[in-house]
PDB file of C-alpha atoms and ligand atoms in Angstrom:
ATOM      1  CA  UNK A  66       0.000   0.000   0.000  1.00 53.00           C
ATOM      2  CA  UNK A  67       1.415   3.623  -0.991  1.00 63.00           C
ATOM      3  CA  UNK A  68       2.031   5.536   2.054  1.00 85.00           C
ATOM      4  CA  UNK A  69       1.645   9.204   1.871  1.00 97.00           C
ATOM      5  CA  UNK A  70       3.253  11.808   4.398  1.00 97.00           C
ATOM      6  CA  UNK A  71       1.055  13.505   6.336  1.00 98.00           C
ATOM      7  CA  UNK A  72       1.214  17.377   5.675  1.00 98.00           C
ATOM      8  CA  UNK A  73      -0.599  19.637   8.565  1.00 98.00           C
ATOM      9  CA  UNK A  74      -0.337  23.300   7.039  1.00 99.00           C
ATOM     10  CA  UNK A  75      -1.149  26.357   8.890  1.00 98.00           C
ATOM     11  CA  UNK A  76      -2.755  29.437   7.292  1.00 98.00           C
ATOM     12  CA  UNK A  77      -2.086  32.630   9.106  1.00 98.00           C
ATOM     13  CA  UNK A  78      -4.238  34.786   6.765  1.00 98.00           C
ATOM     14  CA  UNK A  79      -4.649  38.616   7.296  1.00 98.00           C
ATOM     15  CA  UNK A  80      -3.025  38.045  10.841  1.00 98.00           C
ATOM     16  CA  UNK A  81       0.548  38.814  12.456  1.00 98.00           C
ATOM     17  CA  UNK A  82       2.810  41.614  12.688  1.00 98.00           C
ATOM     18  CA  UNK A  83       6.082  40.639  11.961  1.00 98.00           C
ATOM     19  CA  UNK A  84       6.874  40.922  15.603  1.00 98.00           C
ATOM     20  CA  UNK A  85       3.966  38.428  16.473  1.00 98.00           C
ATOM     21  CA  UNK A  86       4.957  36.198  13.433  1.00 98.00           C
ATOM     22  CA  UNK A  87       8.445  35.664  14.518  1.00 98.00           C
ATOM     23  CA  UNK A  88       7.534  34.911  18.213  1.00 98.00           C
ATOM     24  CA  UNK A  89       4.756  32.510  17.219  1.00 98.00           C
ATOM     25  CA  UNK A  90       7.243  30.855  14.434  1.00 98.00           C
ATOM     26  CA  UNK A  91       9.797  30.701  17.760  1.00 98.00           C
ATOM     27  CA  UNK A  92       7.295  29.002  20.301  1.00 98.00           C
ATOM     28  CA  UNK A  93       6.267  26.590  17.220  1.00 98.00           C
ATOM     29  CA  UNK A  94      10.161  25.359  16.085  1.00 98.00           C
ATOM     30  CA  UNK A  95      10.453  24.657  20.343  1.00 98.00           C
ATOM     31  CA  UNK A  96       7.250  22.573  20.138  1.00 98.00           C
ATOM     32  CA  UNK A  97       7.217  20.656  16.854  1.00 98.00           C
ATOM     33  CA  UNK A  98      10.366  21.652  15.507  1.00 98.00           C
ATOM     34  CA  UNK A  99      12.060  18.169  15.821  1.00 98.00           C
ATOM     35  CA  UNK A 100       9.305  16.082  14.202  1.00 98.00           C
ATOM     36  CA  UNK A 101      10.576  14.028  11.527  1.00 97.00           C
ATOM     37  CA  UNK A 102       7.346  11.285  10.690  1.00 97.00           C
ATOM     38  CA  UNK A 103       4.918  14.381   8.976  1.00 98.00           C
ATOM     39  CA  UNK A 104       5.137  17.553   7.315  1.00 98.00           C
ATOM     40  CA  UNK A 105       4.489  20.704   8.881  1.00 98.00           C
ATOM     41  CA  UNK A 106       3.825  24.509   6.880  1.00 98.00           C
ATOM     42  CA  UNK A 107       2.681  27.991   7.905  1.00 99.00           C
ATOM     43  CA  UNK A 108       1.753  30.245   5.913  1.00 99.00           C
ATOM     44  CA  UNK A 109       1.961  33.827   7.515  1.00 98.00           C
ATOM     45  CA  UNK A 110       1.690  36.760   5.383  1.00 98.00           C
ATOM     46  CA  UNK A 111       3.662  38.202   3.046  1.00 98.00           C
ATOM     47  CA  UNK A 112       5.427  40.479   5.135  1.00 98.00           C
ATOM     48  CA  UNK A 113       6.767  38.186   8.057  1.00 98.00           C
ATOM     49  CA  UNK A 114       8.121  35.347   5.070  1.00 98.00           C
ATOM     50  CA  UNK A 115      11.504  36.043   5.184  1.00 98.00           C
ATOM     51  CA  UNK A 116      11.942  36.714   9.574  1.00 98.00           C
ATOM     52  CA  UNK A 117       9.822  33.507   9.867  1.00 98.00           C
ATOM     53  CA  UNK A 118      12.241  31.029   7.173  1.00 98.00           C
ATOM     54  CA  UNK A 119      14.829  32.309   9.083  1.00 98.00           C
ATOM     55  CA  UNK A 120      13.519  31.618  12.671  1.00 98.00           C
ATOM     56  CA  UNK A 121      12.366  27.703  11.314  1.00 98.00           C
ATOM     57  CA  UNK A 122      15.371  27.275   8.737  1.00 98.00           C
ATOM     58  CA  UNK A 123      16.437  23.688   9.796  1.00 97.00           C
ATOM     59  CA  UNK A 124      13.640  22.687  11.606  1.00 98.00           C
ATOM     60  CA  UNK A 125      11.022  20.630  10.620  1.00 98.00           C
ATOM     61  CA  UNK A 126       9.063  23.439   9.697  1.00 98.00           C
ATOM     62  CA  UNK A 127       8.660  24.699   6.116  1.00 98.00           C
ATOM     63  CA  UNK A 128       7.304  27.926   5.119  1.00 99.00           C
ATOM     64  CA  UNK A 129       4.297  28.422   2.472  1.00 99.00           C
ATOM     65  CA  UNK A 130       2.954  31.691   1.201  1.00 99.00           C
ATOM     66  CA  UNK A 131      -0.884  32.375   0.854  1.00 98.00           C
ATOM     67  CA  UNK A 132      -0.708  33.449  -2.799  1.00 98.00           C
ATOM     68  CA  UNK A 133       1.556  33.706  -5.925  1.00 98.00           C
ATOM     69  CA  UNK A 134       1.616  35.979  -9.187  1.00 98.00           C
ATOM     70  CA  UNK A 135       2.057  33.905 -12.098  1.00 98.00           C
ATOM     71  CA  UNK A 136       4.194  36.165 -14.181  1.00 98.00           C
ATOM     72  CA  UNK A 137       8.379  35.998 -12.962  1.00 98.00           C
ATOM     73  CA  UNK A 138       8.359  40.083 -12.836  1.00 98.00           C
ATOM     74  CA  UNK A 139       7.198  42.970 -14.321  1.00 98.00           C
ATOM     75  CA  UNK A 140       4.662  45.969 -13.833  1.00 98.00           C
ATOM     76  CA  UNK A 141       1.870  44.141 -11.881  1.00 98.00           C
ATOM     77  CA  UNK A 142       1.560  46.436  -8.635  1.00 98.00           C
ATOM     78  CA  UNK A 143       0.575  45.271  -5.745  1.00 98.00           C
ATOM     79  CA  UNK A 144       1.207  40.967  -6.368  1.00 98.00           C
ATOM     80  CA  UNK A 145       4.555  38.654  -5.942  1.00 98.00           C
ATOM     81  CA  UNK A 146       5.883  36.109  -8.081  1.00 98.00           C
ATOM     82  CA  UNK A 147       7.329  33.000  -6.803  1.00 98.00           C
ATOM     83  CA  UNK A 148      10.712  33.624  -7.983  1.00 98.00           C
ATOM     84  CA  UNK A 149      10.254  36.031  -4.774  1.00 98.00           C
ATOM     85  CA  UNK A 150       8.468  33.801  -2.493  1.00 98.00           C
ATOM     86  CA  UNK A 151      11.284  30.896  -3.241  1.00 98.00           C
ATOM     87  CA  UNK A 152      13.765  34.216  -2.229  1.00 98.00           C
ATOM     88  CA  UNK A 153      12.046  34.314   0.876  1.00 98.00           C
ATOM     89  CA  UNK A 154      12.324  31.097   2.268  1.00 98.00           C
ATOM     90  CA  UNK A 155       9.319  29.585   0.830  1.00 98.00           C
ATOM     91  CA  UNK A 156       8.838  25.519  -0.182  1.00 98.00           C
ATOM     92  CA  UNK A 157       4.762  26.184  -0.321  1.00 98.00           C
ATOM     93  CA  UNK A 158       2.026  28.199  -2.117  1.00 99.00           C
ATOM     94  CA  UNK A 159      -1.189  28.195  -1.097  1.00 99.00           C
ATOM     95  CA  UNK A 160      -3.483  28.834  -4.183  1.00 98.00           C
ATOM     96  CA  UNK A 161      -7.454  29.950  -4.637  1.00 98.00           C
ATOM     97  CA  UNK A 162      -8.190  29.290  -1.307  1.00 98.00           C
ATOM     98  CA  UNK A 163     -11.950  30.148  -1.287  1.00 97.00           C
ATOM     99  CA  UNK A 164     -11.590  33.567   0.295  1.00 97.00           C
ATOM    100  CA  UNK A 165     -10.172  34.695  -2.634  1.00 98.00           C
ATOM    101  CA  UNK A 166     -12.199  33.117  -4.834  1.00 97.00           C
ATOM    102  CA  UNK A 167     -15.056  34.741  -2.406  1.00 96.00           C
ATOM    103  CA  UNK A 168     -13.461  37.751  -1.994  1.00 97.00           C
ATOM    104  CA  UNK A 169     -11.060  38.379  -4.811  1.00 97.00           C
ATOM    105  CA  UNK A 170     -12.339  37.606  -7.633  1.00 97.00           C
ATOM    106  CA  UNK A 171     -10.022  34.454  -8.029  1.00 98.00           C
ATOM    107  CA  UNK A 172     -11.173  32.052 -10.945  1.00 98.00           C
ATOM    108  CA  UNK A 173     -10.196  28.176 -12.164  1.00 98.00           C
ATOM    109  CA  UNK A 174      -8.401  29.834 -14.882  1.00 98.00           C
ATOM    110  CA  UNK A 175      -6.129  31.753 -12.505  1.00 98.00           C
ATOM    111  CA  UNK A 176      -5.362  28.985 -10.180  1.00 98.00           C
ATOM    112  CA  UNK A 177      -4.249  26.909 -13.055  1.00 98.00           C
ATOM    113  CA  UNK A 178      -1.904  29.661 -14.288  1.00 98.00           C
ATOM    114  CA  UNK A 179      -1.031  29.875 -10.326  1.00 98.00           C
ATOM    115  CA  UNK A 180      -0.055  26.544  -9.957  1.00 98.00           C
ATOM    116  CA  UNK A 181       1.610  27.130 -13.424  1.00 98.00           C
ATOM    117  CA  UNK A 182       4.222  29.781 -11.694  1.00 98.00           C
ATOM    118  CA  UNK A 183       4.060  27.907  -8.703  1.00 98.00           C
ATOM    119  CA  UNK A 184       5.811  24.694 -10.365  1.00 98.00           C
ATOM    120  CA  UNK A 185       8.020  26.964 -12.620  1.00 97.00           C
ATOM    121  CA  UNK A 186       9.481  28.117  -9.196  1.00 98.00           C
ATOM    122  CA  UNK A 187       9.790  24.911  -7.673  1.00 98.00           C
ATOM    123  CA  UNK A 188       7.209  25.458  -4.578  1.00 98.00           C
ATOM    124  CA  UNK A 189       4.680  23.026  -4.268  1.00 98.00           C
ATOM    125  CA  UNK A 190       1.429  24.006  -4.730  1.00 98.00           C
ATOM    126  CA  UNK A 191      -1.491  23.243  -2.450  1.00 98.00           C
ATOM    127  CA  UNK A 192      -4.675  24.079  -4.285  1.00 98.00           C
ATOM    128  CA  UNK A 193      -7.466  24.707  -2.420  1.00 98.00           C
ATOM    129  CA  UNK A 194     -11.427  22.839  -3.840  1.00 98.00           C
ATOM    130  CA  UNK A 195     -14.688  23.086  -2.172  1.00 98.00           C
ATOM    131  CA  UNK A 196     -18.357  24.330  -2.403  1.00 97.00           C
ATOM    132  CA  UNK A 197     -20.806  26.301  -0.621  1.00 95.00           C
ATOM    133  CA  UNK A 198     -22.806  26.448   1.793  1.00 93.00           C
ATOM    134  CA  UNK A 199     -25.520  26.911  -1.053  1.00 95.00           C
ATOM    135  CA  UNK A 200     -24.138  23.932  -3.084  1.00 96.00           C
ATOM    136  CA  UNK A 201     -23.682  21.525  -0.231  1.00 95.00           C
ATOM    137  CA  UNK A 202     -27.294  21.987  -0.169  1.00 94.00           C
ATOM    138  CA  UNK A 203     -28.374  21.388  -3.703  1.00 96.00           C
ATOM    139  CA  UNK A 204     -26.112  18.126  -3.360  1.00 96.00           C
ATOM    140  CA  UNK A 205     -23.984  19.473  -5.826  1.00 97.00           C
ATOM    141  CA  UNK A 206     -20.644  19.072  -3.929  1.00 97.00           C
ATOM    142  CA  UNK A 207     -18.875  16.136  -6.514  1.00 97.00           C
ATOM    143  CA  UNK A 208     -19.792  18.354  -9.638  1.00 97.00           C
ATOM    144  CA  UNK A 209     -18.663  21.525  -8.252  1.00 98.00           C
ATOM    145  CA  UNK A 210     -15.147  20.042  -7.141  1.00 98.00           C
ATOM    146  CA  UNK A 211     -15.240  18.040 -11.013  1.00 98.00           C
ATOM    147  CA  UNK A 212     -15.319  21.393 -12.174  1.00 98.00           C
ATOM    148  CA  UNK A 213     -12.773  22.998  -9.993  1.00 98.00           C
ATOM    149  CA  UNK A 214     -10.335  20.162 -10.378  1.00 98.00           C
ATOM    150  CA  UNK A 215     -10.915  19.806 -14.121  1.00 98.00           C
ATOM    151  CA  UNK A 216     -10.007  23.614 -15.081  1.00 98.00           C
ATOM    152  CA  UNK A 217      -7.979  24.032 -12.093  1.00 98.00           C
ATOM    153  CA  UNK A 218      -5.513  21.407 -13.449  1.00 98.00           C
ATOM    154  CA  UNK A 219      -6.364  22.000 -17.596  1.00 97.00           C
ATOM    155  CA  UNK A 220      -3.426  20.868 -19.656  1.00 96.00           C
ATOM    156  CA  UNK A 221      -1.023  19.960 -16.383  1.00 96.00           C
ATOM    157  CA  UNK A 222       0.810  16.885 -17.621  1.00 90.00           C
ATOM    158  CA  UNK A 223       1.743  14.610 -14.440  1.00 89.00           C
ATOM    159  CA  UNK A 224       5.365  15.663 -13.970  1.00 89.00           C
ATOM    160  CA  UNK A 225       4.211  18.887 -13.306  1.00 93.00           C
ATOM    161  CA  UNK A 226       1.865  17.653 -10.796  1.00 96.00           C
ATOM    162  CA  UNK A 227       4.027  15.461  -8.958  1.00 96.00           C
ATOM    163  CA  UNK A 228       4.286  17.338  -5.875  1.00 97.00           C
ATOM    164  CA  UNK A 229       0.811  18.801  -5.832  1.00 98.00           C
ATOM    165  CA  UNK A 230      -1.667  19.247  -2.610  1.00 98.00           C
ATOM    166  CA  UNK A 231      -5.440  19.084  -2.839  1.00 98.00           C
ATOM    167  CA  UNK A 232      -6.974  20.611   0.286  1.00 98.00           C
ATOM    168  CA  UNK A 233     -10.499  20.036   0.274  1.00 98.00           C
ATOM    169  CA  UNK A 234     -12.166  22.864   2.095  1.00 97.00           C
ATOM    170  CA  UNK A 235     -16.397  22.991   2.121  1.00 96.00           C
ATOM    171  CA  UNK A 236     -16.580  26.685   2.554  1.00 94.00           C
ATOM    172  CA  UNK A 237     -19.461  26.068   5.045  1.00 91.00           C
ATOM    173  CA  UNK A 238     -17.081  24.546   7.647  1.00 90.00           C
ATOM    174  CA  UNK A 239     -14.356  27.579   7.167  1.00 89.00           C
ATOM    175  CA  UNK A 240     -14.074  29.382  10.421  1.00 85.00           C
ATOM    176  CA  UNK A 241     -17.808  28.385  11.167  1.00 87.00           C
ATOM    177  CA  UNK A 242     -16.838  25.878  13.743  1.00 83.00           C
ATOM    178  CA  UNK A 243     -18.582  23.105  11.835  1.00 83.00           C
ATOM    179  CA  UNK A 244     -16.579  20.141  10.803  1.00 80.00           C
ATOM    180  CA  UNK A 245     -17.596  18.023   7.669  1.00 83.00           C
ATOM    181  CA  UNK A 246     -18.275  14.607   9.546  1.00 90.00           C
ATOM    182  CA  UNK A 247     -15.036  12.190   8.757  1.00 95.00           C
ATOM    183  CA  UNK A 248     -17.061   9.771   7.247  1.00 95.00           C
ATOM    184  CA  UNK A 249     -18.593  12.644   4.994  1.00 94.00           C
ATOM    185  CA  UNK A 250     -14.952  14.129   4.543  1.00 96.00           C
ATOM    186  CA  UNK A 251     -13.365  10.790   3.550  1.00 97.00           C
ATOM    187  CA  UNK A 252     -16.021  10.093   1.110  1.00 97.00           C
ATOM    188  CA  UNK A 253     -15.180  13.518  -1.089  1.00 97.00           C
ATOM    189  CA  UNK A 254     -11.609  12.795   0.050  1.00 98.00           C
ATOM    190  CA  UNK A 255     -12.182   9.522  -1.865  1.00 98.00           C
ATOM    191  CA  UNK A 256     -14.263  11.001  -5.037  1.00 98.00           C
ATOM    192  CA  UNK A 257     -11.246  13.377  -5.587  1.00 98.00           C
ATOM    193  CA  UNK A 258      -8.356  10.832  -5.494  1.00 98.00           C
ATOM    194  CA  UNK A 259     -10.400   8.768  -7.851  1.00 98.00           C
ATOM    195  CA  UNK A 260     -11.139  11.848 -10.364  1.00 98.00           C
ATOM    196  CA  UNK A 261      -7.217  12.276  -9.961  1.00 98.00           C
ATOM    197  CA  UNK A 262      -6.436   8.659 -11.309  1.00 97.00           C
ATOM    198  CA  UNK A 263      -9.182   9.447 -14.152  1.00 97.00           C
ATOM    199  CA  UNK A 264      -7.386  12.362 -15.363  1.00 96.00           C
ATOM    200  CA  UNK A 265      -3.566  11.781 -14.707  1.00 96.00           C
ATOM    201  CA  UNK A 266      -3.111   7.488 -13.758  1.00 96.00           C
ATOM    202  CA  UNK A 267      -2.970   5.413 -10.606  1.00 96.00           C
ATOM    203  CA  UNK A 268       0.704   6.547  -9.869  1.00 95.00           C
ATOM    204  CA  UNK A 269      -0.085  10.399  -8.990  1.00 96.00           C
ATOM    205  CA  UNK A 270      -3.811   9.464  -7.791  1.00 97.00           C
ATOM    206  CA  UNK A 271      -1.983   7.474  -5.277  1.00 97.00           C
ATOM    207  CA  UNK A 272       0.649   9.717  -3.889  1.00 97.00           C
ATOM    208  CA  UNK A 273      -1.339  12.661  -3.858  1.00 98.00           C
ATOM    209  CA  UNK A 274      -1.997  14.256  -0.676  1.00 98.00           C
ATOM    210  CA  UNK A 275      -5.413  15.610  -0.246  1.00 98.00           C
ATOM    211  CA  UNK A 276      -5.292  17.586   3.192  1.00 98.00           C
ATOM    212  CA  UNK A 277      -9.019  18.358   4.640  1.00 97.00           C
ATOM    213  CA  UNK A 278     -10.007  22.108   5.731  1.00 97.00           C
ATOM    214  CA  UNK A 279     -12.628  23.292   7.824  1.00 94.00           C
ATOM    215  CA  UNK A 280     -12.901  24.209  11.257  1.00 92.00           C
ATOM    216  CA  UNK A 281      -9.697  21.627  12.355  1.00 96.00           C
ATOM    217  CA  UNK A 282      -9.143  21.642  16.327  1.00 96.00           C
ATOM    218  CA  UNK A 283      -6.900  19.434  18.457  1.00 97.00           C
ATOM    219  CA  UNK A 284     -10.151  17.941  19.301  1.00 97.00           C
ATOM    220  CA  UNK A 285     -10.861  16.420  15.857  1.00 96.00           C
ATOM    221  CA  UNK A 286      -8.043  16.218  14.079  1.00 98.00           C
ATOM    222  CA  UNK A 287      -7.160  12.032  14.828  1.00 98.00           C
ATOM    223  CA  UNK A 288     -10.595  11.242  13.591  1.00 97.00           C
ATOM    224  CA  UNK A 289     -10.146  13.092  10.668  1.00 97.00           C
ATOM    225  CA  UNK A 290      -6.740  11.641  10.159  1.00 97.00           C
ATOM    226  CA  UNK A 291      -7.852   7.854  10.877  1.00 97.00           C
ATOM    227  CA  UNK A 292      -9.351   8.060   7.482  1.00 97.00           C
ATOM    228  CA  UNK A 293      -7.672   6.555   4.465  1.00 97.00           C
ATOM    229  CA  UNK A 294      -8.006   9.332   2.071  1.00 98.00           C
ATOM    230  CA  UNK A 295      -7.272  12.133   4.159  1.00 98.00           C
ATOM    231  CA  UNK A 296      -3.845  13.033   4.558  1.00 98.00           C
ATOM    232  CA  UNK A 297      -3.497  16.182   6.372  1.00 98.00           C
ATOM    233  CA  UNK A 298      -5.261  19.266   7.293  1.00 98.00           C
ATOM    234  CA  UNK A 299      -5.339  22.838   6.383  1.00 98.00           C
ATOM    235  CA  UNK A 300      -5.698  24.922   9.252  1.00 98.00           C
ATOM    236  CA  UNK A 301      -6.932  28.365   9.553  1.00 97.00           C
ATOM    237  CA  UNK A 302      -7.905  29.537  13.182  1.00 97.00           C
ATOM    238  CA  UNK A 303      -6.537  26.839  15.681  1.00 98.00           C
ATOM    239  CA  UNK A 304      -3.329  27.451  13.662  1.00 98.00           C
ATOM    240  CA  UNK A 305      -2.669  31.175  14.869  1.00 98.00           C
ATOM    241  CA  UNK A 306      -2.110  29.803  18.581  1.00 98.00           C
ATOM    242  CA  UNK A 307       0.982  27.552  18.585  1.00 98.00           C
ATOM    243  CA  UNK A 308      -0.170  25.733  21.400  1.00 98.00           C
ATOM    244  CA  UNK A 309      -3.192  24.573  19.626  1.00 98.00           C
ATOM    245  CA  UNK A 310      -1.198  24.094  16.555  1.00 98.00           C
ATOM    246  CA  UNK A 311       1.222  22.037  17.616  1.00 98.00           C
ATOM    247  CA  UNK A 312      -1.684  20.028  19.835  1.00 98.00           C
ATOM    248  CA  UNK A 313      -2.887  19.323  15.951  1.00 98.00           C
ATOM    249  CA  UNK A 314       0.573  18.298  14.055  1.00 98.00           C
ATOM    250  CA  UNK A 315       0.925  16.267  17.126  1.00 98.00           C
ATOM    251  CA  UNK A 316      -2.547  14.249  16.561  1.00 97.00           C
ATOM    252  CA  UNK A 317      -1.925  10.590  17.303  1.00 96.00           C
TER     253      UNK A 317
HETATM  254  C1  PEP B 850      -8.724  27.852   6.172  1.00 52.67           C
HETATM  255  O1  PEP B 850      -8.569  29.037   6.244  1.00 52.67           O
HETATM  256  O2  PEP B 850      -8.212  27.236   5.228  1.00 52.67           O
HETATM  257  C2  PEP B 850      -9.506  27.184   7.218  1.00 52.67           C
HETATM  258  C3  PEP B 850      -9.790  25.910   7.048  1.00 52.67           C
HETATM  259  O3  PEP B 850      -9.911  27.932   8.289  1.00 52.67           O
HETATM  260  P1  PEP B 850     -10.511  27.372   9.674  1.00 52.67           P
HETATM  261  O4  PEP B 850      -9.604  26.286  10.143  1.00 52.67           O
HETATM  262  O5  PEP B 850     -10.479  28.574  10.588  1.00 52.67           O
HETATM  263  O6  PEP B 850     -11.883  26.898   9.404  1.00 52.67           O
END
């Protein structure tokens, strides 16, 4: 059987100085630093990329950023290539994580020329799938992530995808304190991974990780990860404490 890493990623969002960054990044290399059976990213903002790569450099803590330009340079005010983010430390990219999609504008077509730059400057992308609240209801979860993974991934040929994440995030359980059931979670978690071997073969479907978001606590996180398809988490609130944090990378 093809065992897969587990990956437990923290995203900081619009949170942190770069004071509070590098003290939280300090308290987080004492508590999980030395890990060596999982993977473990943060993703704080822009600003604090560089002080925290340098506080975790050598740890087992990698650094992701929360979003990537997909041009190398030129005059696009305002965004960051991943030529830079790689510059700062980074081994991760976050991409259309659905309050950008919500919020931003952010479309299939971008993430696919995200994940694009992303590979062209050797971070690994973790693109982020799910519906709403809306189509959860209509039972149109599966056709909405189809969609998403189909363009999302348009014209990606497998090498390109080696090292890619899926997080699954149902954008009713973001920050709302409800948690997609495991059972429910490792069903989708099991419709993706099978869409994955449709498009691009057994070999990637199987060592693709497919990380579950949405309202992850140290209280829920070992059910979630008892489940064969789910590989790691994405975690938004509980990851801005390190205490909690490193309660969750910890999960038995
Ligand atoms: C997220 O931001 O990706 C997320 C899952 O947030 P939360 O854990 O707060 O629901």
């Amino acid at each position: 059987m093809e065992t897969r890493r587990p990956l437990i990623a923290g995203n900081w969002k619009l949170y942190k100085t770069n004071p509070q960054a590098v003290e939280a990044a300090k308290q987080l290399a004492q508590m999980v630093g030395h890990v060596s059976d999982r993977d473990i990213m943060i993703a704080p903002p822009f600003t604090a990329l560089q002080s925290v790569s340098d506080i975790v450099a050598g740890s087992a803590i990698k650094v992701g950023a929360q979003n990537i330009h997909w041009e190398k340079e030129g005059a696009f005010t305002g965004e960051v290539s991943g030529e830079m983010l790689l510059s700062a430390g980074c081994s991760y990219v976050i991409i259309g994580h659905s309050e950008r999609r919500l919020y931003f504008g952010e479309t299939d077509r971008w993430v696919n020329q995200k994940i694009r730059a992303a590979v062209r400057a050797s971070l690994i992308p973790v693109m982020c799938i799910g519906e709403t609240e809306e189509e959860y209801e209509k039972k149109n979860t599966l056709s909405v992530l189809d969609n998403q993974i189909k363009k999302g991934l348009e014209d990606l040929d497998f090498d390109s995808l080696a090292h890619l994440v899926i997080a699954y995030e149902p954008v009713w359980a973001i920050g709302t304190g409800k948690t997609a059931k495991s059972e429910q979670a490792q069903e989708v978690h099991r419709y993706i991974r099978s869409l994955v071997e449709k498009l691009f073969g057994n070999g990637l479907a199987k060592s693709m990780r497919i990380l579950y978001g949405g309202s992850v606590k140290p209280e829920n996180i070992s059910e979630l990860m008892s489940q064969p398809d789910i590989d790691g988490a994405l975690v938004g609130g509980a990851s801005l404490n390190p205490e909690s944090f490193s309660k969750i990378v910890l999960y038995r």
